[in-house]
Coordinates of C-alpha atoms and ligand atoms in Angstrom, one line a residue:
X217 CA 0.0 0.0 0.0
X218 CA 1.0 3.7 -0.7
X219 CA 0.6 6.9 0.5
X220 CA 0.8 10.5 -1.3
X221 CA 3.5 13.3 -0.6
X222 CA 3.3 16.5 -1.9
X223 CA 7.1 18.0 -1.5
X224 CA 7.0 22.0 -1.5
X225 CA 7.9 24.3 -2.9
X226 CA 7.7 22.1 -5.5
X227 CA 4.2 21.2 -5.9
X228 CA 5.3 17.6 -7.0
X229 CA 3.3 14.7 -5.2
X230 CA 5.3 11.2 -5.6
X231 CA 3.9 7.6 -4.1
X232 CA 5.6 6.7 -1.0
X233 CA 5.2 3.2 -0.6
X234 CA 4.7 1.3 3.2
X235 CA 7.4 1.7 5.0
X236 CA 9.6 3.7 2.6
X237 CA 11.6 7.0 3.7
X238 CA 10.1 10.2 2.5
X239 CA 13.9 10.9 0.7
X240 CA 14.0 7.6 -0.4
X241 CA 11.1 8.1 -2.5
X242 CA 12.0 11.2 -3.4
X243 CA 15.3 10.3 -4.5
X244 CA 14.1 7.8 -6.4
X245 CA 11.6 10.5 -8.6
X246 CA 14.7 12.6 -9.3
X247 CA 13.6 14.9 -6.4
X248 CA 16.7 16.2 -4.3
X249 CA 16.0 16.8 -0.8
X250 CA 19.4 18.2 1.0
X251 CA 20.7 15.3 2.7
X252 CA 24.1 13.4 3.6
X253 CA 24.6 10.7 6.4
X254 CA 21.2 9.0 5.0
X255 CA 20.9 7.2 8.6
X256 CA 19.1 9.6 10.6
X257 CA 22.5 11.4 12.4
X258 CA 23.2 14.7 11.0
X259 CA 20.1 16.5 10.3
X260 CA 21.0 18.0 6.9
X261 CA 17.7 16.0 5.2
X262 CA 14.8 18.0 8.1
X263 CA 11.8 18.6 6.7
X264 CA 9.0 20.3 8.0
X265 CA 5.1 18.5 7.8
X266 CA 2.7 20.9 6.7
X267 CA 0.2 18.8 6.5
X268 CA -0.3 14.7 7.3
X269 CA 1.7 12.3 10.3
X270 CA 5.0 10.8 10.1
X271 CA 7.0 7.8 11.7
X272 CA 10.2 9.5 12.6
X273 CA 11.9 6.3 12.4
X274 CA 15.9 5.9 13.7
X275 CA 16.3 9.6 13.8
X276 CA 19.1 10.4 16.9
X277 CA 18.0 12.1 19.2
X278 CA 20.4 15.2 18.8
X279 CA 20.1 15.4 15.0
X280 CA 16.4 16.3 15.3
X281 CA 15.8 17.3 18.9
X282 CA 12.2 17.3 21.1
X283 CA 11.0 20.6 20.7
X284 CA 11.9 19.9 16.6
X285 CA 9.8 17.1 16.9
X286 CA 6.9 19.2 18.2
X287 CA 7.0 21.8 15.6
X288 CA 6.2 19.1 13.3
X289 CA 10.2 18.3 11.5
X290 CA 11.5 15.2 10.7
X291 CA 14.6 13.9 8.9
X292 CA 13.6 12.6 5.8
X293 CA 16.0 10.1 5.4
X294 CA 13.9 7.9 8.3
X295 CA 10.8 9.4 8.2
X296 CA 8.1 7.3 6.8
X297 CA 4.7 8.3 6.5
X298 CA 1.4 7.4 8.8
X299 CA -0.9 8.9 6.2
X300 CA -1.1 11.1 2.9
X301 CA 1.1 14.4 4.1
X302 CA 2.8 17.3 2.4
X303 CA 6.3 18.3 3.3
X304 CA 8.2 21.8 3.0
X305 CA 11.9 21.1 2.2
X306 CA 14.9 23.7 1.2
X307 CA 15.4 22.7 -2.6
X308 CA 17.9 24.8 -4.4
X309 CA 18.5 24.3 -7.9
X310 CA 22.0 23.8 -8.8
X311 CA 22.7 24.6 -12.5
X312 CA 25.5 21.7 -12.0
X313 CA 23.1 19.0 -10.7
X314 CA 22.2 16.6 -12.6
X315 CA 18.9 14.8 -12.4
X316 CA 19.4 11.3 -12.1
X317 CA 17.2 8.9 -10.1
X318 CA 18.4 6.6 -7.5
X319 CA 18.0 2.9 -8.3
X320 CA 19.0 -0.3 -6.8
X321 CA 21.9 -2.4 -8.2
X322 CA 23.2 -6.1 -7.6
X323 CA 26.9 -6.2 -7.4
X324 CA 29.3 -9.0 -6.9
X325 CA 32.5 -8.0 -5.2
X326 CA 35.3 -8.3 -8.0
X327 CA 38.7 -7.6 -6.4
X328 CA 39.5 -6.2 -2.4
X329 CA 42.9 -4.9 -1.9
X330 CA 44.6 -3.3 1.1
X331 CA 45.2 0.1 0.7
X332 CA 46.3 0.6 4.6
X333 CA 46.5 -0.8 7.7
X334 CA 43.1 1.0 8.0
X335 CA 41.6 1.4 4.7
X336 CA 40.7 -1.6 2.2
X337 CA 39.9 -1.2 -1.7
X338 CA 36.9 -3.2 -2.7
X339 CA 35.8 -3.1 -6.4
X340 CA 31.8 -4.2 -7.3
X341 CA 30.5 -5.4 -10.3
X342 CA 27.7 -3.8 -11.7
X343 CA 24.2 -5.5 -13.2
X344 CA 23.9 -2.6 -15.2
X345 CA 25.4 0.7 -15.7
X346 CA 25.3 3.2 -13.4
X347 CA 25.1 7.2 -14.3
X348 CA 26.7 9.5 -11.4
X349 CA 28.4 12.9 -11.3
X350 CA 32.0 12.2 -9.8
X351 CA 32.1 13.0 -6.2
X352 CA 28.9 11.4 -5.4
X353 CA 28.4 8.3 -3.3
X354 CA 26.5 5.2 -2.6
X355 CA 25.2 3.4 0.1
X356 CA 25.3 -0.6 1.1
X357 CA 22.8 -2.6 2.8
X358 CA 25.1 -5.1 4.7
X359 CA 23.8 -8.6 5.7
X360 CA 23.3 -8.6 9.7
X361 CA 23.6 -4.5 9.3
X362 CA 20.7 -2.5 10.0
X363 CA 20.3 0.7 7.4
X364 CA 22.7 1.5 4.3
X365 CA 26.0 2.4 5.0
X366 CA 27.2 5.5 2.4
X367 CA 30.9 5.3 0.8
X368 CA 32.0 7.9 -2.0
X369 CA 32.8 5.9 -5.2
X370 CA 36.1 6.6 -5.6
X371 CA 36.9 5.8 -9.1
X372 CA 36.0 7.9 -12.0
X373 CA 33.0 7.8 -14.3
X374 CA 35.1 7.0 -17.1
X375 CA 36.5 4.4 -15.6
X376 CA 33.4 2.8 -14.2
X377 CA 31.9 3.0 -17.6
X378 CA 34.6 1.3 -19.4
X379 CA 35.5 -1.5 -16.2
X380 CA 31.5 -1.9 -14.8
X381 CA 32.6 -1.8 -11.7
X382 CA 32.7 0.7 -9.1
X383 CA 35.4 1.0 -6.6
X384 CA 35.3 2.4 -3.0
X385 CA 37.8 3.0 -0.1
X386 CA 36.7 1.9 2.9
X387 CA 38.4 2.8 6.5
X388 CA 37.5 0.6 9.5
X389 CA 35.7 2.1 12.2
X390 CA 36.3 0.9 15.8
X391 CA 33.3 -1.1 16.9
X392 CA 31.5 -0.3 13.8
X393 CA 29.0 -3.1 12.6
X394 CA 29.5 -2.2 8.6
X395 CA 32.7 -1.4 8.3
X396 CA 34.1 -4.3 10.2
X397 CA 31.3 -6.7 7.8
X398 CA 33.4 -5.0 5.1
X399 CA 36.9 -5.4 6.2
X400 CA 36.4 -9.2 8.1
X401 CA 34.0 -10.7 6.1
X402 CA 33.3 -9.7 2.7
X403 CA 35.3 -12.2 0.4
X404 CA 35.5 -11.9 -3.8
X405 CA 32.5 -13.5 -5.2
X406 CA 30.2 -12.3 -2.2
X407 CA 26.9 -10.6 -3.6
X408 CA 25.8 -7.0 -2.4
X409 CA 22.8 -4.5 -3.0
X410 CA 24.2 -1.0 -3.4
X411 CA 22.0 2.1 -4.1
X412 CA 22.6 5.4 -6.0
X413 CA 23.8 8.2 -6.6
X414 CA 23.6 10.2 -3.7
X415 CA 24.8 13.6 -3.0
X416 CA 25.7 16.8 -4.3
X417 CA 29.4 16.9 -3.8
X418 CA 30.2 17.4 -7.3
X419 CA 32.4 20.1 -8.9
X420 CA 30.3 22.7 -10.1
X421 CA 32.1 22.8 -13.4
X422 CA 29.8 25.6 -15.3
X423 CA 31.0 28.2 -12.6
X424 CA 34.7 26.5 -13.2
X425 CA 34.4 26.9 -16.9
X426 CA 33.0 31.1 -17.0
X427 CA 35.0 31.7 -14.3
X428 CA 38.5 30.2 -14.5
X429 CA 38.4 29.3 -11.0
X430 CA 41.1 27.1 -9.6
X431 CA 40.0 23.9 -7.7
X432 CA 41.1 23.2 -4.6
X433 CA 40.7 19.7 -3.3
X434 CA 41.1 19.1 0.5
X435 CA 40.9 15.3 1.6
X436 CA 41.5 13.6 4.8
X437 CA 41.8 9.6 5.4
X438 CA 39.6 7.9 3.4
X439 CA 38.3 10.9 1.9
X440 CA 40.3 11.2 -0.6
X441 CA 37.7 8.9 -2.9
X442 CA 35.8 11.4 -3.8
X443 CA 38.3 14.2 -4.7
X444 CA 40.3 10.9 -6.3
X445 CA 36.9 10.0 -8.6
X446 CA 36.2 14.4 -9.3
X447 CA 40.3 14.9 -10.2
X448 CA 40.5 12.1 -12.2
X449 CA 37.4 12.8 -14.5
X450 CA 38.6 16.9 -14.4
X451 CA 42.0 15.6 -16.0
X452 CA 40.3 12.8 -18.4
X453 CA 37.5 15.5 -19.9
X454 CA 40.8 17.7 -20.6
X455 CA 40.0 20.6 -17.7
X456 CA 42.9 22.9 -17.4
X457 CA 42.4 24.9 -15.1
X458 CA 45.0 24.5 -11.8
X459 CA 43.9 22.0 -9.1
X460 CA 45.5 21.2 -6.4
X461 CA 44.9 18.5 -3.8
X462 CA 45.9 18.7 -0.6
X463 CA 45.9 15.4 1.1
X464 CA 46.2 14.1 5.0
X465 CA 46.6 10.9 6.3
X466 CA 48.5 10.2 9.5
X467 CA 51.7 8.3 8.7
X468 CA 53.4 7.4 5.7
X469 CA 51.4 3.7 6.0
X470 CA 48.6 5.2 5.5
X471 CA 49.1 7.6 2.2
X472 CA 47.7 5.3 -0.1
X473 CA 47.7 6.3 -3.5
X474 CA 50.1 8.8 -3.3
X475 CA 51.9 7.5 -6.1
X476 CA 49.1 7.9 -8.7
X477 CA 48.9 11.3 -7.4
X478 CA 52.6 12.1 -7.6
X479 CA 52.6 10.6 -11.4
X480 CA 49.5 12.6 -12.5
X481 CA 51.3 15.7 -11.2
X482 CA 54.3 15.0 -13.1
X483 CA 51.9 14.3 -16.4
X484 CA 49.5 17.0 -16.1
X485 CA 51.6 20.9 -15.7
X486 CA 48.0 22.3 -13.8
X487 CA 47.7 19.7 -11.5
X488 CA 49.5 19.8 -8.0
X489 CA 49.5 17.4 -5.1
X490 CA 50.5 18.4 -1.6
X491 CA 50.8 15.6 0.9
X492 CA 51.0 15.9 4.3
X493 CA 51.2 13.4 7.7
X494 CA 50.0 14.9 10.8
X495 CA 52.1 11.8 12.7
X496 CA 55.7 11.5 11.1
X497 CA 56.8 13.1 7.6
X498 CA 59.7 10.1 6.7
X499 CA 62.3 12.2 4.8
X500 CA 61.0 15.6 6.3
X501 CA 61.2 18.6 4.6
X502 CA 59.1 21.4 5.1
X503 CA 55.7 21.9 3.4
X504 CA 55.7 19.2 0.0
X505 CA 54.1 19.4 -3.0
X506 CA 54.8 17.2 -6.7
X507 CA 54.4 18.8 -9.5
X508 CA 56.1 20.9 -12.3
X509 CA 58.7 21.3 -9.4
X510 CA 59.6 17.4 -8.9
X511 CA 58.6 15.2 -6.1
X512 CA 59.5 16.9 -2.5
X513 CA 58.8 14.6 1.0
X514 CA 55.3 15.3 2.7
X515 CA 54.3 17.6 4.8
X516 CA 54.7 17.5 8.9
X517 CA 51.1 18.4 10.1
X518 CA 47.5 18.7 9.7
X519 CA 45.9 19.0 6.5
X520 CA 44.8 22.6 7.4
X521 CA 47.9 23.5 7.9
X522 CA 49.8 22.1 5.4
X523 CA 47.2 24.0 2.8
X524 CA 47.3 27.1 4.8
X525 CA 51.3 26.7 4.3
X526 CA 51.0 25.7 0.6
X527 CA 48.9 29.1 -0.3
X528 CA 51.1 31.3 2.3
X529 CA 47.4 31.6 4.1
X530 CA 45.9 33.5 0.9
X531 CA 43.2 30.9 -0.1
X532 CA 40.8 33.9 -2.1
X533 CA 39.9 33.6 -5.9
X534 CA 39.4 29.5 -5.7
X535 CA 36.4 27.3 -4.9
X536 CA 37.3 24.6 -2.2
X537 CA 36.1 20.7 -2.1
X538 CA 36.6 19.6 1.2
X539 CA 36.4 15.9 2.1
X540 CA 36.9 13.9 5.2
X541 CA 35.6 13.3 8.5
X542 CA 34.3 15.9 10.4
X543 CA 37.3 17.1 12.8
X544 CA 39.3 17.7 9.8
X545 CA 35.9 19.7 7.6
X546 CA 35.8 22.1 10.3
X547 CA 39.8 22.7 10.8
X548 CA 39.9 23.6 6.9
X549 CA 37.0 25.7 7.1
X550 CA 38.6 27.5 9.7
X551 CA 41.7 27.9 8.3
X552 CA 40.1 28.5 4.6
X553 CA 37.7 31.4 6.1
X554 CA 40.7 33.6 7.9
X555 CA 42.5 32.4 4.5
X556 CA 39.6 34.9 2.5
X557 CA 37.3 32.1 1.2
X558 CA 33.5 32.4 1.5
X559 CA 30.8 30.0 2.5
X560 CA 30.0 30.4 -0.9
X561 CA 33.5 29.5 -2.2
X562 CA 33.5 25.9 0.0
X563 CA 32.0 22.5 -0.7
X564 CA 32.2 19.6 1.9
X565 CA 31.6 15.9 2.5
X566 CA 31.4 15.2 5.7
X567 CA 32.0 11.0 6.4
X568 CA 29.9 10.9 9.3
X569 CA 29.6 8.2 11.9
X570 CA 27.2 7.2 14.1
X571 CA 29.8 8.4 16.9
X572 CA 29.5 12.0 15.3
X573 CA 25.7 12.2 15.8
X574 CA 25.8 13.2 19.4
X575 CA 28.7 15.9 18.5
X576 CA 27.6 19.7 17.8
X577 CA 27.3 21.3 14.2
X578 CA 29.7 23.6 12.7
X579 CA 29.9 26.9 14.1
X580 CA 31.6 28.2 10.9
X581 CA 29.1 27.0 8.1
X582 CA 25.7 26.7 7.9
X583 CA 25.5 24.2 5.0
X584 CA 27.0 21.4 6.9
Ligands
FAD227 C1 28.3 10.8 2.4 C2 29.3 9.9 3.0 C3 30.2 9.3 2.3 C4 31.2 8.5 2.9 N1 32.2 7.9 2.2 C5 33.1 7.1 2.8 C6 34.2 6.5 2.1 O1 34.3 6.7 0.9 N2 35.1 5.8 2.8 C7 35.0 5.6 4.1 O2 35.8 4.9 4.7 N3 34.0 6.1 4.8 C8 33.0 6.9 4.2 N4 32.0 7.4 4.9 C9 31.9 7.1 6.4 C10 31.2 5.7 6.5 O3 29.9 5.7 5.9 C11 31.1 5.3 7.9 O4 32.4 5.1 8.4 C12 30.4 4.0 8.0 O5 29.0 4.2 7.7 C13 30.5 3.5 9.5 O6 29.6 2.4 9.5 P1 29.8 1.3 10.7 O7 28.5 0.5 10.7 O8 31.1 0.6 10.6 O9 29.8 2.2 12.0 P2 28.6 3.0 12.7 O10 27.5 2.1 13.0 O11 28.3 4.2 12.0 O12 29.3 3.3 14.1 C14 30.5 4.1 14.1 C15 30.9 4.3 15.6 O13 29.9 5.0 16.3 C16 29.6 4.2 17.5 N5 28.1 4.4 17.7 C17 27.1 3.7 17.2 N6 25.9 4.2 17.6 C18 26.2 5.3 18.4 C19 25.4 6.2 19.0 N7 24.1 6.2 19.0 N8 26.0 7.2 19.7 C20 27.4 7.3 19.8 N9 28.2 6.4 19.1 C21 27.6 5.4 18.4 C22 30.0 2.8 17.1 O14 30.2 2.0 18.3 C23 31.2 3.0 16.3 O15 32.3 3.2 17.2 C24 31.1 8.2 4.3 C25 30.1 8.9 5.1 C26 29.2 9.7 4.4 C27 28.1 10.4 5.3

């Protein structure tokens, strides 16, 4: 059985069928609602009933709080609806968004390779193609795992289209149910259901292309998948604009695919990669970057500061992709803001945990 939902400002009414989540549906009509953890943590998908009564499912506690709850929000992404209703979400339009609906897919996994002590590759095979805008991600329904579980694909379209398979990078979580199915468990040959695209971390190449902006990319850990899956397609489609990525990990263990990184800098003149290890920078040297230079050791530091360093703390006339977990989001946004850059100048992903739910939002932004 289904139930109506009209989404406004729209005016669109979409089926939402018996225990579905109002974004769910909605996604899956080529409606955006704002979202991002997609498990009820971070509040970025609340909505506001106008009309009708919702379930409001798993959602934490602190991501939609009690008094929320009584002026009629819920989080879309576990809200299902009691009866017909009408919802008032904040839809922008993008120019740079592309409309593509979210469907299911059966994968098998193809190859897992560790990346890391921490992080493991995992590539899935495809049933069919899938369309996405690099940057975006998808989530996993895990056997024994309750909800999907989002991870950015971190290869590029290109290289989906021609391989079917998608790739993503996946860090282990201490005492995390999916990650730990992902990194004990999951064998080649092993079947999964993945959903997508999600998200709206994309490059928002029109504004690149008038403008001659220069990218900056910002990753940290496993975040580098989706920077890895935008910079890869921006050099394949023949952008030349400068980008630079600026790219933290802990210790030299853990800076996985830094060689691809440091031989796409030496091959492409407007591409520059800065690494940097917050732990120990073997070879030292002060702040590194490959590129039209040569190949200098990594950074000693934090991310932040090794981009602060990098642009001598003058960050103004570029647009910033920042991806990572949430410590290291609001560090560079700190450091990016006294650096001249704008709310409007930063994008983010922020890989969010269950463990983050309880934490408070950013101060500095209002979009994350
Ligand atoms: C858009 C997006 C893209 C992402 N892409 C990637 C990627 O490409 N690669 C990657 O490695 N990661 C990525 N992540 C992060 C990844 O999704 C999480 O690490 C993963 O979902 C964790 O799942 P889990 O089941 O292992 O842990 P979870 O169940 O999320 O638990 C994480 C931790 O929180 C604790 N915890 C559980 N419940 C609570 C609670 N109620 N209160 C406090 N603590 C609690 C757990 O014990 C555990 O320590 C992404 C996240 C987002 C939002």
């Amino acid at each position: 059985m289904s139930q109506s939902l009209t989404i406004e400002p729209l005016g669109a009414t979409i089926e939402v069928e018996e225990g579905q989540t109002l974004l769910d549906a909605a996604l899956r009509q080529g409606i955006y609602i704002p979202h991002a953890c997609g498990h009820g943590l971070c509040g970025t998908c609340k909505v506001q009933v106008a009309e009708g009564e919702v379930d409001h499912g798993l959602a934490n506690p602190f991501a939609l709080m009690d008094f929320e709850r009584e002026e009629g929000k819920t989080l879309a992404c576990c809200a299902t609806l009691l009866s017909d209703a009408t919802i008032e979400a904040d839809i922008d339009d993008d120019p740079d968004a592309r409309v593509i609906p979210v469907r299911d897919f059966h994968t098998s996994v193809s190859r897992i390779e560790t990346l890391t002590p921490t992080i493991k590759a995992i590539w899935l095979k495809l049933d069919q193609a899938i369309d996405f805008q690099a940057g975006q991600y998808v989530q996993l329904v895990l056997p024994g795992v309750e909800g999907g579980r989002p991870f950015s694909i971190a290869n590029s379209p290109q290289q989906v289209a021609a391989s079917g398979e998608i790739e993503i990078n996946v860090r282990i979580v201490a005492g995390g149910a999916g990650t730990a199915y992902l990194h004990e468990k999951l064998k080649v040959g092993d079947k999964l259901t993945v959903s997508g695209p999600y998200g709206r971390f994309f490059v928002r190449r029109s504004l690149h292309d008038a403008t001659g902006v220069p990218l900056l990319f910002i990753a940290g850990g496993s975040g580098l998948s989706s920077p890895r899956s935008m910079i890869l397609d921006l050099l394949d489609s023949g952008c030349n604009l400068p980008i630079t990525l600026v790219y933290g990990q802990r210790n030299a263990a853990e800076l996985y695919y830094d060689a691809e990184f440091r031989a796409l800098a030496a091959k492409h003149r407007n591409f520059s990669y800065v690494p940097a290890l917050s732990e120990d920078a073997s070879g030292g040297g002060a702040i590194g970057a490959a590129g039209a230079t040569g190949t200098i050791a990594p950074a000693k530091g934090f991310v932040h500061d090794a981009a602060r360093e990098h642009f001598k703390g003058d960050f103004s006339g570029r647009k910033a992709y920042l991806c990572g977990p949430p410590v290291m989001i609001e560090a560079c946004l700190g450091a990016l803001m006294q650096g001249r850059l704008y709310e409007r100048d930063i994008y983010t992903e922020k890989f969010i945990t269950a463990a983050d739910a309880s934490k408070p939002r950013s101060a500095f932004f209002k979009r994350v």
